Amino acid sequence: MATTTREVTPTTKPAGAAFDVARIRRDFPILKAKVHGKPLVYFDNAATAQKPRQVIEAEQQFYLSLCSNVHRGVHWLSENATQAYEEARAKAQHFLNAAESREIIFVRGTTEAINLVAGTYGRKNVQAGDEVVISAMEHHSNIVPWQMLCEEKGAKLRVAPINDRGELLLEEFEKLLGPRTKLVAVTHVSNVLGTINPVRQIIEMAHRQSIPVLLDGAQAAVHVKVDVCALDCDFYTVSGHKLYGPTGIGLLYGKAKLLEAMPPYHGGGDMISSVSFEKTLYNVIPCKFEAGTPNIAGTLGLGAAIDYLDALGLENAARYEHQLLMYATDALSRIPGLRIVGTAKEKASVISFVMDGLHPHDVGTVLDQEGIAVRTGHHCAQPLMDRFGVPATTRASLVFYNTFEEIDVLVKGLHKVREILG
Amino acid sequence: MSDLHALYQEVILDHCKRPHNFRPMPDSNRTAQGYNPLCGDKVTLFVKLDGDRIFDVSFQGSGCAISTASASLLTETVKGKTLAEVESIFAGFHDLVTGKAKTDGKGPALGKLAVFSGVSEFPVRVKCATLVWHTLRSALQGGEAVATTE
Ligand SMILES: Cc1ncc(COP(=O)(O)O)c(C=O)c1O
């Protein structure tokens, strides 16, 4: 069945030499795992990506030979750990093409990055009657912090609508902008629909009215080459664990002049330059926003993940992922009663779908028995589910270590789903 | 494979496709909502309680096959039962789906609910099966709060 699908599909596997998936897969130890006796097919990459050996070893290496605190010791270990930590910041700067390394703040992930901006920039600049503009396709972590801020300040959250393909309606978005808009916060790539938003235009429209823009890059940084300077965005967020790095580490990029004017987030060690009981002077950026002992091992792991992607070439990976997307879209569309949710023209390799008469939770259980890991549920985007009138979807998110053969396994699994659930 | 067929038995799939007592009940005197945040299953349960006895019960909502079938079979099972009987059935059902059921035949007779025995092999699906039972309990306790599986 699956092989037939493969023969008739217009999208064929790219010429071998260009992208050596078999070799790449050997870098990811977990991909050899068996689940319920079947080879693991990992299609839950948008939730968290698997880690290459290089990342796992970088974290381990810290504990084996470098373990100490950063920014606070004169001894050899601490000096070297601090140096490695700051090198990781430089790698992150280069990865996002930030103008300066002090514009990179290490945080736990996108959730913390957005909360940081809402809690500092937001609390300082958003007042009663002001507005924050988001879109209808946001993850809860780019909704709730703004809702909390708006509630506290008596401000208003405005939501830019999308069309049935899952594309932002740019004209409607622009109409929402005005003198009361204090910030635009939108996702670069949707974790449910895969839509790649026209962020350049979004930023231009907002900047024409001097409104700063935060981009949620949790999904985008994985699939798109991000250049914060070229985009001219004001804030950008990254989750390390989705970028083949460790959990509990992420990035907040902010333009230096904005970060400098922002009040601190957490109070404590490292974020001060001097403390007395009468008055505390805050440290300069980025330290001002990194109170307490950071996730040092995770930071070094994230640095290793960035090195890995540099060596691989994110553009090469993205080209291959696009082939996987076309192939999977075509193959899934041929399954009777299956509907893909999110059909934007500009799309990353994230495919949500629903099947007539079947609940995603049951689909996921049957696929799991075949060794296939997909995400089922509302994907932390309940308002988006409501927009499409579905309680939940099944989501397969594909990355560069996935293969065409794995997509065939998924298609076969979905036929089995029908067979068992009717 | 056999585990899957044990989970998705014919009876369960039938109740999922054609749930019994799937209707609102304007003259109910007890109602509660249940919500499973993990998978988005939502159920509203309507009960007409006559003294100590459930005179009528119905439900509405959307959910997976397990939670829908569980709600459908719950309505069939508890109609006409007393509050004490319902508690005892729930206890037995809970043991069944969590794999703690007594095999010596001394547990409460679960009747048709026995089709859910396959759930015990799928720990993440236990909440789907028990959601509506938690909801019934909160309806009977007269609370207007939303029951969750947490
Ligand atoms: C678009 C988007 N934004 C934000 C987040 C939250 O990221 P994290 O859980 O890493 O903080 C996610 C992850 O699920 C996401 O996909």
XYZ file of C-alpha atoms and ligand atoms in Angstrom:
588
model
C 0.000 0.000 0.000
C 2.579 2.479 1.148
C 4.973 1.582 -1.633
C 2.260 2.161 -4.207
C 1.677 5.578 -2.752
C 5.336 6.192 -3.098
C 5.499 5.270 -6.734
C 2.663 7.498 -7.782
C 3.715 10.503 -5.796
C 5.326 13.272 -7.823
C 7.695 14.103 -4.997
C 10.570 11.717 -4.998
C 13.539 11.282 -2.784
C 16.316 13.773 -3.556
C 19.566 12.516 -5.013
C 21.370 10.610 -2.267
C 24.675 12.395 -1.967
C 23.125 15.774 -1.179
C 21.881 14.790 2.241
C 23.149 11.658 3.960
C 20.303 10.844 6.339
C 21.676 7.431 7.289
C 24.880 9.045 8.507
C 22.999 11.804 10.337
C 20.769 9.277 12.100
C 23.825 7.626 13.594
C 24.471 10.846 15.523
C 21.164 10.429 17.379
C 21.464 7.397 19.678
C 17.754 7.219 20.545
C 16.749 6.725 16.900
C 17.929 3.125 17.182
C 15.330 2.422 19.871
C 12.481 -0.067 19.536
C 9.031 0.776 20.850
C 6.517 -2.059 21.401
C 8.945 -4.207 19.442
C 8.910 -1.887 16.398
C 11.590 0.566 15.269
C 10.886 3.978 16.743
C 9.440 6.470 14.257
C 9.772 9.803 15.993
C 7.369 12.380 14.565
C 6.901 14.453 17.714
C 9.783 16.787 16.968
C 7.757 19.966 17.437
C 7.213 18.984 21.073
C 10.884 18.293 21.608
C 13.626 17.176 19.260
C 16.036 14.302 19.860
C 19.617 15.100 20.795
C 22.757 14.235 18.874
C 25.604 12.550 20.717
C 27.587 15.812 20.512
C 25.006 17.581 22.680
C 24.746 14.750 25.194
C 28.528 14.628 25.477
C 28.880 18.386 25.909
C 26.560 18.303 28.919
C 28.340 15.295 30.325
C 31.737 16.860 29.753
C 30.786 19.806 31.896
C 30.048 17.562 34.860
C 33.047 15.337 34.211
C 35.721 17.964 33.845
C 34.519 21.537 34.177
C 31.904 21.595 36.931
C 31.967 24.855 38.868
C 29.940 28.030 39.092
C 30.275 30.823 36.554
C 31.067 34.518 36.966
C 32.174 34.132 40.564
C 35.424 32.268 41.043
C 39.090 33.052 40.634
C 39.984 29.397 40.419
C 40.820 27.531 37.254
C 37.574 25.572 36.946
C 35.356 28.584 37.368
C 37.343 30.661 34.934
C 37.141 27.952 32.310
C 33.471 27.253 32.921
C 32.759 30.976 32.602
C 34.683 31.105 29.369
C 32.787 28.129 27.945
C 29.490 29.670 29.060
C 30.283 32.964 27.337
C 31.462 31.111 24.221
C 28.021 29.527 24.055
C 26.547 33.025 24.151
C 28.734 34.015 21.228
C 27.539 30.937 19.314
C 23.939 31.907 19.987
C 24.675 35.451 18.832
C 26.108 34.107 15.618
C 23.220 31.652 15.209
C 20.621 34.441 15.324
C 22.963 36.979 13.739
C 22.551 39.385 16.645
C 24.687 42.513 16.533
C 26.210 41.933 19.981
C 26.521 38.947 22.317
C 25.105 40.964 25.237
C 21.792 40.968 23.366
C 21.479 37.233 24.103
C 19.883 36.317 27.448
C 19.919 32.703 28.581
C 16.516 31.596 29.839
C 14.767 28.262 30.369
C 12.944 28.394 27.055
C 10.429 30.343 25.038
C 7.894 30.359 27.865
C 10.313 32.065 30.211
C 11.542 34.425 27.492
C 8.024 35.697 26.794
C 7.202 35.978 30.483
C 10.402 37.962 30.943
C 9.434 40.467 28.264
C 5.843 40.697 29.537
C 7.010 41.115 33.121
C 9.617 43.798 32.426
C 9.121 45.590 29.114
C 5.392 44.975 29.303
C 4.855 46.110 32.877
C 6.880 49.234 32.266
C 5.369 50.260 28.951
C 1.815 48.929 28.846
C -0.717 50.997 30.773
C -4.494 51.138 31.174
C -6.188 51.492 27.796
C -3.138 50.281 25.862
C -3.185 47.258 23.590
C -1.042 44.224 22.827
C -1.578 42.515 19.455
C -1.120 38.762 18.966
C -2.463 36.366 16.314
C -5.084 33.618 16.299
C -2.421 30.911 15.926
C -0.440 31.506 19.098
C 0.797 28.877 21.530
C -0.603 29.368 25.053
C 2.803 30.672 26.096
C 2.363 33.635 23.737
C -1.195 34.257 24.930
C -1.344 33.808 28.680
C 1.563 36.111 29.711
C -0.047 38.937 27.705
C -3.460 38.187 29.162
C -1.991 38.357 32.653
C -0.287 41.645 31.817
C -3.450 43.125 30.292
C -5.514 42.075 33.273
C -3.049 43.641 35.674
C -2.864 46.906 33.730
C -6.378 47.244 32.398
C -5.012 46.913 28.881
C -6.541 45.039 25.970
C -5.382 41.975 24.070
C -6.202 42.157 20.354
C -6.101 39.057 18.166
C -5.294 39.205 14.445
C -7.427 36.699 12.500
C -6.316 33.968 10.071
C -7.943 32.411 7.014
C -9.056 28.790 6.542
C -5.636 27.789 5.244
C -4.125 29.037 8.471
C -2.540 32.187 7.056
C -2.465 35.487 8.890
C -4.739 38.135 7.352
C -2.186 40.904 6.995
C -4.648 43.711 6.219
C -6.717 42.786 9.267
C -3.551 42.662 11.308
C -2.525 46.132 10.179
C -5.960 47.523 11.049
C -5.427 46.455 14.658
C -2.299 48.583 14.976
C -2.670 52.099 16.321
C -1.411 54.660 18.821
C -2.550 52.421 21.689
C -0.615 49.381 20.505
C 2.417 48.980 22.745
C 3.668 45.637 21.453
C 3.095 43.045 18.742
C 3.837 39.429 19.747
C 3.389 36.774 17.060
C 4.760 33.371 16.287
C 7.281 33.045 13.463
C 6.127 29.485 12.689
C 2.919 27.888 14.025
C 3.458 24.730 16.083
C 0.096 23.358 14.928
C -0.366 24.525 11.331
C 3.256 24.832 10.278
C 2.464 28.254 8.804
C 5.532 30.435 8.296
C 4.292 33.927 9.021
C 5.282 36.913 6.843
C 7.319 38.318 9.703
C 9.193 40.830 7.586
C 5.940 42.531 6.590
C 4.561 42.242 10.118
C 7.637 44.008 11.473
C 7.544 46.696 8.772
C 3.888 47.429 9.457
C 4.478 47.656 13.196
C 7.649 49.704 12.915
C 5.923 52.225 10.656
C 3.955 53.062 13.789
C 6.970 52.670 16.100
C 5.579 49.514 17.702
C 8.142 46.921 18.807
C 7.712 43.291 17.741
C 8.407 40.078 19.623
C 8.696 36.927 17.520
C 8.069 33.526 19.129
C 10.762 31.510 17.388
C 10.271 28.226 19.277
C 9.387 26.390 16.056
C 10.969 28.685 13.486
C 14.575 28.495 14.648
C 14.451 24.778 13.856
C 13.389 25.135 10.237
C 14.308 28.637 9.073
C 17.594 30.527 9.042
C 16.906 33.353 11.475
C 18.612 36.726 11.066
C 17.373 39.115 13.724
C 19.330 42.017 12.239
C 17.880 41.596 8.763
C 14.407 41.096 10.216
C 14.919 44.070 12.522
C 12.764 42.360 15.161
C 12.953 43.714 18.681
C 12.700 40.447 20.622
C 13.161 36.857 19.476
C 12.735 33.677 21.526
C 14.240 30.199 21.127
C 13.685 26.917 23.018
C 16.915 24.905 23.129
C 15.183 21.546 23.478
C 13.367 21.946 20.165
C 16.670 22.852 18.545
C 18.293 19.478 19.340
C 19.675 20.932 22.582
C 18.949 20.074 26.216
C 15.719 20.845 28.059
C 15.634 23.813 30.410
C 17.697 26.173 28.259
C 16.633 28.751 25.708
C 17.369 32.182 24.347
C 15.852 35.595 24.509
C 17.259 38.013 21.964
C 16.500 41.674 22.587
C 17.859 44.829 21.008
C 20.437 46.266 23.399
C 18.741 49.635 23.732
C 15.453 47.973 24.708
C 17.075 45.559 27.153
C 19.025 48.364 28.787
C 15.898 50.402 29.389
C 13.982 47.449 30.852
C 13.746 46.862 34.596
C 15.240 43.564 35.805
C 13.151 40.385 35.943
C 14.326 38.233 38.850
C 16.330 39.697 41.709
C 19.327 37.920 43.177
C 22.962 37.145 42.600
C 24.742 37.993 39.343
C 22.161 40.577 38.279
C 23.565 43.267 40.579
C 26.660 45.412 40.485
C 26.412 46.425 44.138
C 23.967 45.782 46.951
C 23.375 47.608 50.197
C 20.233 47.549 52.293
C 19.490 51.061 51.120
C 20.013 50.633 47.406
C 20.986 48.057 44.829
C 22.629 48.897 41.544
C 21.793 46.520 38.747
C 24.336 44.850 36.564
C 24.651 45.565 32.853
C 22.989 43.370 30.219
C 22.925 40.422 29.793
C 23.728 39.734 33.476
C 20.887 41.992 34.613
C 18.485 39.323 33.365
C 20.376 36.254 34.541
C 19.864 36.182 38.293
C 21.161 33.164 40.152
C 23.226 30.199 39.026
C 22.209 29.457 35.450
C 21.776 26.129 33.654
C 25.459 25.907 32.776
C 25.486 22.338 31.462
C 22.393 23.057 29.388
C 23.978 26.183 27.972
C 27.037 24.251 26.860
C 24.731 21.610 25.385
C 22.880 24.280 23.443
C 26.210 25.603 22.185
C 27.012 22.100 20.939
C 23.621 21.888 19.225
C 24.323 25.150 17.403
C 27.733 23.814 16.331
C 26.018 20.681 15.072
C 23.522 22.657 12.997
C 26.281 24.882 11.649
C 28.198 21.837 10.445
C 25.066 20.308 8.946
C 23.912 23.539 7.330
C 20.441 24.599 8.430
C 19.600 25.519 4.828
C 20.459 22.005 3.620
C 18.341 20.549 6.389
C 15.460 22.879 5.558
C 15.578 21.885 1.891
C 15.383 18.203 2.809
C 12.618 18.860 5.356
C 10.630 20.584 2.640
C 10.889 17.441 0.500
C 9.650 15.390 3.455
C 6.770 17.836 3.890
C 5.707 17.589 0.239
C 5.968 13.818 0.266
C 4.042 13.412 3.522
C 1.370 15.936 2.537
C 0.791 14.074 -0.684
C 0.738 10.642 0.962
C -1.585 11.677 3.797
C -3.976 13.469 1.424
C -4.593 10.142 -0.303
C -5.960 8.539 2.861
C -9.770 8.551 2.680
C -11.444 10.699 5.324
C -8.229 12.417 6.360
C -8.121 16.218 6.366
C -4.990 18.274 6.858
C -5.491 21.292 9.115
C -3.155 24.069 8.023
C -2.453 24.375 4.320
C -0.574 27.658 4.153
C 1.484 28.380 1.065
C 4.530 29.083 3.212
C 4.800 26.109 5.485
C 7.350 24.282 7.644
C 7.331 20.489 8.038
C 4.575 20.317 10.641
C 1.389 18.475 9.621
C -1.775 18.461 11.712
C -4.690 16.360 10.583
C -8.058 14.953 11.601
C -9.772 11.755 10.460
C -13.529 11.460 9.972
C -15.248 9.920 12.970
C -12.017 9.276 14.841
C -10.634 11.083 17.831
C -6.898 11.920 17.688
C -6.347 10.307 21.063
C -7.400 6.934 19.670
C -5.369 7.488 16.501
C -2.321 8.194 18.666
C -2.789 5.036 20.726
C -2.939 2.807 17.652
C 0.069 4.524 16.043
C 2.030 4.164 19.282
C 1.599 0.401 19.067
C 3.321 0.644 15.677
C 6.250 2.469 17.251
C 5.149 5.821 15.834
C 5.309 8.846 18.138
C 2.917 11.642 17.155
C 1.358 14.359 19.228
C -2.387 14.334 19.777
C -4.465 16.959 21.535
C -4.836 20.707 21.413
C -1.081 21.395 21.229
C -1.326 24.212 23.788
C -3.342 26.191 21.251
C -6.983 25.848 22.314
C -8.180 29.084 20.668
C -6.724 27.812 17.386
C -8.581 24.495 17.753
C -11.779 26.496 18.243
C -10.981 28.524 15.106
C -10.896 25.318 13.069
C -13.828 23.759 14.933
C -11.933 20.682 16.067
C -11.380 19.561 19.670
C -7.925 18.244 18.879
C -5.680 17.114 16.025
C -3.005 14.537 15.386
C 0.319 16.147 14.521
C 3.320 14.708 12.738
C 6.286 17.090 12.799
C 9.234 16.116 10.637
C 12.887 17.065 10.860
C 16.083 16.289 9.002
C 16.705 12.904 10.619
C 13.303 11.602 9.494
C 13.024 9.589 6.297
C 10.638 8.960 3.434
C 10.394 5.347 4.612
C 9.171 6.521 8.003
C 6.401 8.456 6.286
C 5.427 5.209 4.550
C 5.268 3.551 7.980
C 2.970 6.334 9.178
C 0.674 5.887 6.182
C 0.510 2.161 6.848
C -0.181 2.874 10.504
C -3.079 5.139 9.572
C -4.602 2.367 7.468
C -4.340 0.141 10.522
C -6.066 2.846 12.556
C -9.055 2.597 10.192
C -8.996 -1.154 10.340
C -9.139 -1.210 14.141
C -11.324 1.788 14.874
C -13.579 1.566 11.834
C -1.975 -6.034 18.417
C -4.144 -8.214 20.607
C -3.845 -5.508 23.263
C -5.350 -3.037 20.801
C -8.266 -5.311 20.026
C -8.806 -5.826 23.750
C -8.874 -2.053 24.195
C -11.116 -1.294 21.248
C -13.683 -4.029 21.612
C -16.680 -4.058 19.323
C -18.987 -2.952 22.155
C -16.799 0.066 22.873
C -16.661 1.111 19.232
C -20.439 0.705 18.928
C -21.108 2.869 21.957
C -18.653 5.438 20.617
C -20.394 5.654 17.232
C -23.934 5.468 18.635
C -23.773 6.598 22.241
C -26.817 5.856 24.383
C -28.531 8.597 26.414
C -26.638 11.232 24.455
C -28.977 14.174 24.982
C -29.477 17.230 27.158
C -31.951 16.949 30.029
C -33.723 20.245 30.733
C -35.401 18.980 33.913
C -32.326 17.403 35.509
C -31.732 18.305 39.141
C -28.018 17.501 39.169
C -25.449 18.348 36.537
C -21.677 18.568 36.295
C -18.994 19.059 33.688
C -15.882 16.984 33.269
C -12.756 17.998 31.438
C -9.553 16.164 30.659
C -6.949 18.859 29.961
C -4.509 16.364 28.477
C -6.603 15.388 25.481
C -9.413 17.944 25.553
C -12.212 15.476 26.339
C -15.282 17.322 27.591
C -18.412 15.822 29.074
C -21.552 17.283 30.614
C -23.594 14.913 32.717
C -27.278 15.389 33.562
C -28.883 13.487 36.426
C -32.434 13.305 37.724
C -32.016 12.219 41.294
C -35.094 10.936 43.113
C -34.218 10.789 46.789
C -31.407 8.307 47.018
C -31.892 6.830 43.582
C -30.848 7.869 40.062
C -34.085 8.121 38.118
C -32.521 9.226 34.836
C -29.100 10.146 33.500
C -27.780 11.471 30.173
C -24.673 13.144 28.775
C -23.301 15.404 26.069
C -19.811 16.343 24.989
C -16.948 15.302 22.787
C -14.138 12.924 23.431
C -12.186 9.894 22.340
C -13.718 6.460 21.811
C -12.866 5.309 25.318
C -14.345 8.326 27.091
C -17.467 8.424 24.907
C -18.145 4.712 25.311
C -17.483 4.974 29.018
C -20.045 7.762 29.342
C -22.594 5.838 27.297
C -22.165 2.662 29.333
C -22.195 4.609 32.578
C -25.638 5.988 31.786
C -26.931 2.489 31.109
C -25.343 1.087 34.228
C -26.315 3.599 36.875
C -29.910 4.259 35.873
C -32.119 3.060 38.742
C -29.185 2.589 41.129
C -28.838 4.100 44.601
C -25.969 6.402 45.526
C -24.307 3.655 47.548
C -24.572 1.213 44.654
C -23.025 3.783 42.298
C -20.061 4.279 44.626
C -19.477 0.562 44.811
C -19.649 0.148 41.029
C -17.237 3.037 40.522
C -14.787 1.470 42.961
C -14.978 -1.819 41.070
C -14.664 -0.075 37.705
C -11.652 1.887 38.906
C -9.950 -1.311 40.021
C -10.757 -2.898 36.680
C -9.228 -0.165 34.508
C -6.175 0.277 36.711
C -5.490 -3.445 36.709
C -6.280 -3.943 40.393
C -9.489 -5.899 39.833
C -10.019 -8.943 41.956
C -9.894 -12.075 39.893
C -11.437 -14.241 42.585
C -14.943 -13.240 41.540
C -15.607 -11.443 44.830
C -15.469 -7.950 43.303
C -18.732 -6.170 42.493
C -20.477 -7.413 39.381
C -19.657 -4.912 36.661
C -21.812 -6.376 33.939
C -21.212 -4.685 30.574
C -18.509 -2.470 32.088
C -16.195 -5.465 31.924
C -15.442 -4.499 28.291
C -13.103 -1.857 29.693
C -10.688 -4.413 31.126
C -8.312 -3.771 28.192
C -7.722 -0.209 29.416
C -5.463 -1.477 32.188
C -2.800 -2.252 29.571
C -2.798 1.419 28.524
C -2.087 3.486 31.640
C -2.344 6.825 29.817
C -5.907 5.965 28.795
C -7.211 5.285 32.319
C -8.235 8.922 32.669
C -10.331 8.680 29.516
C -12.308 5.826 31.023
C -12.764 7.364 34.465
C -13.492 10.987 33.506
C -17.249 10.518 33.315
C -17.307 8.632 36.620
C -15.528 11.494 38.371
C -18.036 13.799 36.727
C -20.950 11.728 38.008
C -19.538 11.847 41.496
C -19.248 15.607 41.406
C -22.798 15.898 40.028
C -24.143 13.739 42.833
C -22.264 15.758 45.402
C -24.167 18.733 44.057
C -21.059 20.694 43.133
C -21.124 22.973 40.135
C -17.347 22.729 39.845
C -15.742 21.202 36.792
C -14.451 17.704 37.495
C -11.044 16.994 36.050
C -9.005 13.872 35.882
C -6.073 15.538 37.638
C 5.194 28.103 18.998
C 5.593 27.751 20.386
N 5.728 28.719 21.293
C 6.114 28.455 22.553
C 6.362 27.181 22.986
C 6.766 26.950 24.408
O 8.091 26.572 24.470
P 8.755 25.982 25.785
O 7.809 24.942 26.314
O 10.034 25.428 25.324
O 8.918 27.110 26.739
C 6.230 26.137 22.082
C 6.490 24.744 22.512
O 5.647 23.908 22.619
C 5.832 26.421 20.761
O 5.680 25.442 19.863
